[in-house]
PDB file of C-alpha atoms and ligand atoms in Angstrom:
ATOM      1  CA  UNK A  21       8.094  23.972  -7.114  1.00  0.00           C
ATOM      2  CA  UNK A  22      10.296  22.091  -4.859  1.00  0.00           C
ATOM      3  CA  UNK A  23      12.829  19.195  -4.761  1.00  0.00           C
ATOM      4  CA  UNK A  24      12.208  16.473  -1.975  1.00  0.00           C
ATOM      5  CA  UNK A  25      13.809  13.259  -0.898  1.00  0.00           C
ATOM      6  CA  UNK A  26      12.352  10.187  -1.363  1.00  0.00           C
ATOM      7  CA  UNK A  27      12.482   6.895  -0.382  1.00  0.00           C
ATOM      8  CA  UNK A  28      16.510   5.600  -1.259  1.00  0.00           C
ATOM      9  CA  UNK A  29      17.946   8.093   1.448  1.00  0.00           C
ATOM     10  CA  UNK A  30      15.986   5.616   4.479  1.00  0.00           C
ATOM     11  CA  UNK A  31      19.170   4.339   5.996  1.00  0.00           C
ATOM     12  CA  UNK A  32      21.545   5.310   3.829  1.00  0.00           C
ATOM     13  CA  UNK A  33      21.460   8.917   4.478  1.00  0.00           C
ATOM     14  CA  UNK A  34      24.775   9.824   3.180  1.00  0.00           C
ATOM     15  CA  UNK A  35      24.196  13.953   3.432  1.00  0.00           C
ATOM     16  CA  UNK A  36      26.534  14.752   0.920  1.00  0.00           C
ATOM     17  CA  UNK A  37      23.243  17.151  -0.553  1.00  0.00           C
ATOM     18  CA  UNK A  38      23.220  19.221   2.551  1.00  0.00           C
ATOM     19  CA  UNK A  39      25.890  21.691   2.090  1.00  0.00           C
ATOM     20  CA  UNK A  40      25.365  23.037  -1.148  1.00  0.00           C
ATOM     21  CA  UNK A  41      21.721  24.507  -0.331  1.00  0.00           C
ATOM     22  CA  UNK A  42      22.100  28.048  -0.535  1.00  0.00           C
ATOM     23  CA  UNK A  43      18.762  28.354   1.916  1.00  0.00           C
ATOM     24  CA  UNK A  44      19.657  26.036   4.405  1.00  0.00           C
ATOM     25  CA  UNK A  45      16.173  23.414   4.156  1.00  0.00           C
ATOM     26  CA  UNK A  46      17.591  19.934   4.741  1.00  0.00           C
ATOM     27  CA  UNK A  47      16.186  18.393   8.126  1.00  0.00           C
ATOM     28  CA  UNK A  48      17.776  15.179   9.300  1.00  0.00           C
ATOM     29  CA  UNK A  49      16.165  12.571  11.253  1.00  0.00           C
ATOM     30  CA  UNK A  50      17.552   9.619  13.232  1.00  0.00           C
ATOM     31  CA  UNK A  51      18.034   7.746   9.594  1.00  0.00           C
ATOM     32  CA  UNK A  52      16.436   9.661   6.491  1.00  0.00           C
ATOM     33  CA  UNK A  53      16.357  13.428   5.032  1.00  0.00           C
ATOM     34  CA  UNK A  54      13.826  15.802   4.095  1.00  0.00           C
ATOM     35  CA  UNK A  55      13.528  18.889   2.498  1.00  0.00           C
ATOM     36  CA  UNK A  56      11.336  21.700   3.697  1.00  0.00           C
ATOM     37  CA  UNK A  57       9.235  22.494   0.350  1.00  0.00           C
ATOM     38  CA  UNK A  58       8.436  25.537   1.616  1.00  0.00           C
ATOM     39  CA  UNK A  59      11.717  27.187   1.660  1.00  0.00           C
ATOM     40  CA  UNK A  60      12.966  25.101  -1.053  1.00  0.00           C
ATOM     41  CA  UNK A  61      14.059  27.453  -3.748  1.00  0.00           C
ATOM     42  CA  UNK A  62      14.197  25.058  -6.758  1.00  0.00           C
ATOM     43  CA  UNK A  63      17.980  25.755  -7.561  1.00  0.00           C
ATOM     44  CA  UNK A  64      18.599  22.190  -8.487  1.00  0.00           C
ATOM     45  CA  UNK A  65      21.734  22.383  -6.933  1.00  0.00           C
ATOM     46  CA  UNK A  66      21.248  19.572  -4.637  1.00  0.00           C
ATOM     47  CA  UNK A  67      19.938  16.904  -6.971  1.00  0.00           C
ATOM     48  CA  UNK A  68      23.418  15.740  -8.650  1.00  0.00           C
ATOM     49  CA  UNK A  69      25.403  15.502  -5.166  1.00  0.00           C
ATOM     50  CA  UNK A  70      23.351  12.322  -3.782  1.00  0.00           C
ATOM     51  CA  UNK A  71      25.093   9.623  -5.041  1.00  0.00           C
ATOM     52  CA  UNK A  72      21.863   7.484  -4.873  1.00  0.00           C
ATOM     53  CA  UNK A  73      19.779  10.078  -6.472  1.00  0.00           C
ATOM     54  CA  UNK A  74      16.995   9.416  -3.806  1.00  0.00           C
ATOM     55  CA  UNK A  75      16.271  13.953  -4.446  1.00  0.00           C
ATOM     56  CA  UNK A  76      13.483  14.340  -7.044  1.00  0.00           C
ATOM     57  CA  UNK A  77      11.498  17.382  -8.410  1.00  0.00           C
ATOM     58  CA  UNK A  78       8.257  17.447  -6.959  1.00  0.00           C
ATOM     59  CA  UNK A  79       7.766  17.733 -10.968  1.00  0.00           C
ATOM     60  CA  UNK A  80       9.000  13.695 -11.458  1.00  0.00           C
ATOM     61  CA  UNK A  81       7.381  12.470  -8.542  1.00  0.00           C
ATOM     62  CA  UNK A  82       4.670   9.406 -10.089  1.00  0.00           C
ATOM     63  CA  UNK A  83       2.454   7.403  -8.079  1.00  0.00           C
ATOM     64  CA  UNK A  84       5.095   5.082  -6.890  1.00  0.00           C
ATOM     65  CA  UNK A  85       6.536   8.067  -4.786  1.00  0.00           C
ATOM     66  CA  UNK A  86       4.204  11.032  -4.834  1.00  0.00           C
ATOM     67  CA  UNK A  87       3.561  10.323  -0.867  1.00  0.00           C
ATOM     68  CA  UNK A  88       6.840  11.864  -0.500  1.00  0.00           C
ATOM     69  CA  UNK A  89       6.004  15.419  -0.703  1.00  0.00           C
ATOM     70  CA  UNK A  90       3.759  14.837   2.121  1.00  0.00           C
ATOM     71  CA  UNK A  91       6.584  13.338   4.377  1.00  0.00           C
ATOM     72  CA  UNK A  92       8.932  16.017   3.428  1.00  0.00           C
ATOM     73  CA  UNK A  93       6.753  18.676   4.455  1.00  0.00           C
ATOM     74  CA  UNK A  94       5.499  17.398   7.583  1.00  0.00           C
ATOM     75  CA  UNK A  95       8.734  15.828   8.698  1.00  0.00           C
ATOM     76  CA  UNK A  96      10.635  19.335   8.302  1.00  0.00           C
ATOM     77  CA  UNK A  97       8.346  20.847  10.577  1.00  0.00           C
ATOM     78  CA  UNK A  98       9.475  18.456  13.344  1.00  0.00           C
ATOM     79  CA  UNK A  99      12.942  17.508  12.491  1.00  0.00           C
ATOM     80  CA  UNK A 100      16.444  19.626  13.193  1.00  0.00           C
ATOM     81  CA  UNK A 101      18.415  21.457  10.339  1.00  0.00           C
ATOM     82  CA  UNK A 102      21.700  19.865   9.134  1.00  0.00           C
ATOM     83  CA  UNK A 103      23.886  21.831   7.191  1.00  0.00           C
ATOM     84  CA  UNK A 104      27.480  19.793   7.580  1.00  0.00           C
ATOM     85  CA  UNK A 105      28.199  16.340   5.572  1.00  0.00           C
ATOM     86  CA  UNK A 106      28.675  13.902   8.058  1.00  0.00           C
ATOM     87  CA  UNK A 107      29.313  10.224   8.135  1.00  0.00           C
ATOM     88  CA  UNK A 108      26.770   7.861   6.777  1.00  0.00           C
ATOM     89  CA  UNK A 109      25.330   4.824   8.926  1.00  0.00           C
ATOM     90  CA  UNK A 110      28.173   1.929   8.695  1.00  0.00           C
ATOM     91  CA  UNK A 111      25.137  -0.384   6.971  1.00  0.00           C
ATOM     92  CA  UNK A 112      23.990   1.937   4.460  1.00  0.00           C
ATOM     93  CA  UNK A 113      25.766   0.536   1.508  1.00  0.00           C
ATOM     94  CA  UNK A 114      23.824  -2.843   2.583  1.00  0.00           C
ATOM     95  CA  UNK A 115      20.470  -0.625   1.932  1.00  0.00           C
ATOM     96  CA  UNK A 116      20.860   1.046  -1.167  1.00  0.00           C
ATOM     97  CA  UNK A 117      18.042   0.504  -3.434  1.00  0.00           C
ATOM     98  CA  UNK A 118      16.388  -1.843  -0.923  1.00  0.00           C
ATOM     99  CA  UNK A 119      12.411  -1.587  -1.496  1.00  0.00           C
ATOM    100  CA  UNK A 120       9.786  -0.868   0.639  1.00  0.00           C
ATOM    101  CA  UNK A 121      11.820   1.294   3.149  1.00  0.00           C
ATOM    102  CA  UNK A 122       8.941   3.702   3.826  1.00  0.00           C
ATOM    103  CA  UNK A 123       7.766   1.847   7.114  1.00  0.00           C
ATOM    104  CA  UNK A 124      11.144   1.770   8.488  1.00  0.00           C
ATOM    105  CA  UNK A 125      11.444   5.640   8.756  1.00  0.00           C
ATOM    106  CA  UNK A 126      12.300   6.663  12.813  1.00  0.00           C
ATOM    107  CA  UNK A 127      10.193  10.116  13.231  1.00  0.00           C
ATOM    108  CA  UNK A 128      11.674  10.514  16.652  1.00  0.00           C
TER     109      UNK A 128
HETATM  110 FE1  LIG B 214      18.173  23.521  -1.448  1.00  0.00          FE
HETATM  111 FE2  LIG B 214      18.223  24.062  -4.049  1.00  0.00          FE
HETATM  112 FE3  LIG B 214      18.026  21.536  -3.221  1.00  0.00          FE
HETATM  113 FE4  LIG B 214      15.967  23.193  -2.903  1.00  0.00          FE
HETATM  114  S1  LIG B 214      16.806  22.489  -4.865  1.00  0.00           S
HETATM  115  S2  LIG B 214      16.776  21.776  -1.368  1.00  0.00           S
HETATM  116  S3  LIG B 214      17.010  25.139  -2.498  1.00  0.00           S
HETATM  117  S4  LIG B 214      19.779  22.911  -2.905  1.00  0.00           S
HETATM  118 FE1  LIG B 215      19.984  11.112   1.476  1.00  0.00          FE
HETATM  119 FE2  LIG B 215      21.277  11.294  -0.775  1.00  0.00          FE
HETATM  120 FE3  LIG B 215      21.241  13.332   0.827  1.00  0.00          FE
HETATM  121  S1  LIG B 215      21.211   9.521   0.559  1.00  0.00           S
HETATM  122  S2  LIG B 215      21.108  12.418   2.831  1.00  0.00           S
HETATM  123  S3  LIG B 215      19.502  12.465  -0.186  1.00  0.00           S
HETATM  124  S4  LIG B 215      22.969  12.616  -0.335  1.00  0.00           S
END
C-alpha cells in the first residue's frame, strides 16, 4: 500500500509533507507533488502535515480520484526529488479546493 497526492496540491503545492518522509519519495514538479508508490513505505507520517489534506491512502482513493495513483507513479519516474519545505506559489491560497485542476498539471 501506498499514500499518493491527489488533486488539491495542483497549484498550491505548499510541501510542508516533504520533510518528514523517512524514505525520501516526494517528486516535485513545476506546480503539483507526487509520491513514488513504489518506495512509499506506508508510515502515514506524511498525511497530517498537508494542510489541505490533498495525501490519501491508495486505500480511500474512490472513483472521483482513483486516476491519481496512476499520475503519481508515472510522474515520479520523470520528476526531481524534493526533500526541503519551500515556499508555496504566491496564488495558491486563491486555488485551494478549486475543482477540476487535473488538466492544469505542468509535466515539464
Ligand atoms: Fe513517505 Fe510515509 Fe508519506 Fe509514504 S506515507 S510518502 S513513506 S511519509
Ligand atoms: Fe501538496 Fe499538501 Fe504537500 S499541498 S506539496 S501535498 S503539503
Amino acid at each position: 500500500m501506498a499514500y499518493v497526492i491527489t488533486e488539491n496540491c495542483i497549484k498550491c503545492k505548499y510541501t510542508d509533507c516533504v520533510e518528514v518522509c523517512p524514505v525520501d519519495c516526494f517528486h516535485e514538479g513545476p506546480n503539483f507533488l507526487v509520491i513514488n508508490p513504489e518506495e512509499c513505505i506506508d508510515c502515514s507520517l506524511c498525511e497530517p502535515e498537508c494542510p489541505i489534506e490533498a495525501i490519501v491512502s491508495e486505500d480511500d482513493l474512490d472513483d472521483s480520484n482513483k486516476d491519481f495513483l496512476e499520475i503519481n507513479r508515472r510522474l515520479s519516474e520523470k520528476w526531481p526529488i524534493i526533500t526541503e519545505i519551500k515556499e508555496p506559489p504566491s496564488d495558491a491560497k486563491d486555488w485551494e479546493g478549486k475543482p477540476n485542476k487535473k488538466e492544469l498539471i505542468e509535466e515539464d
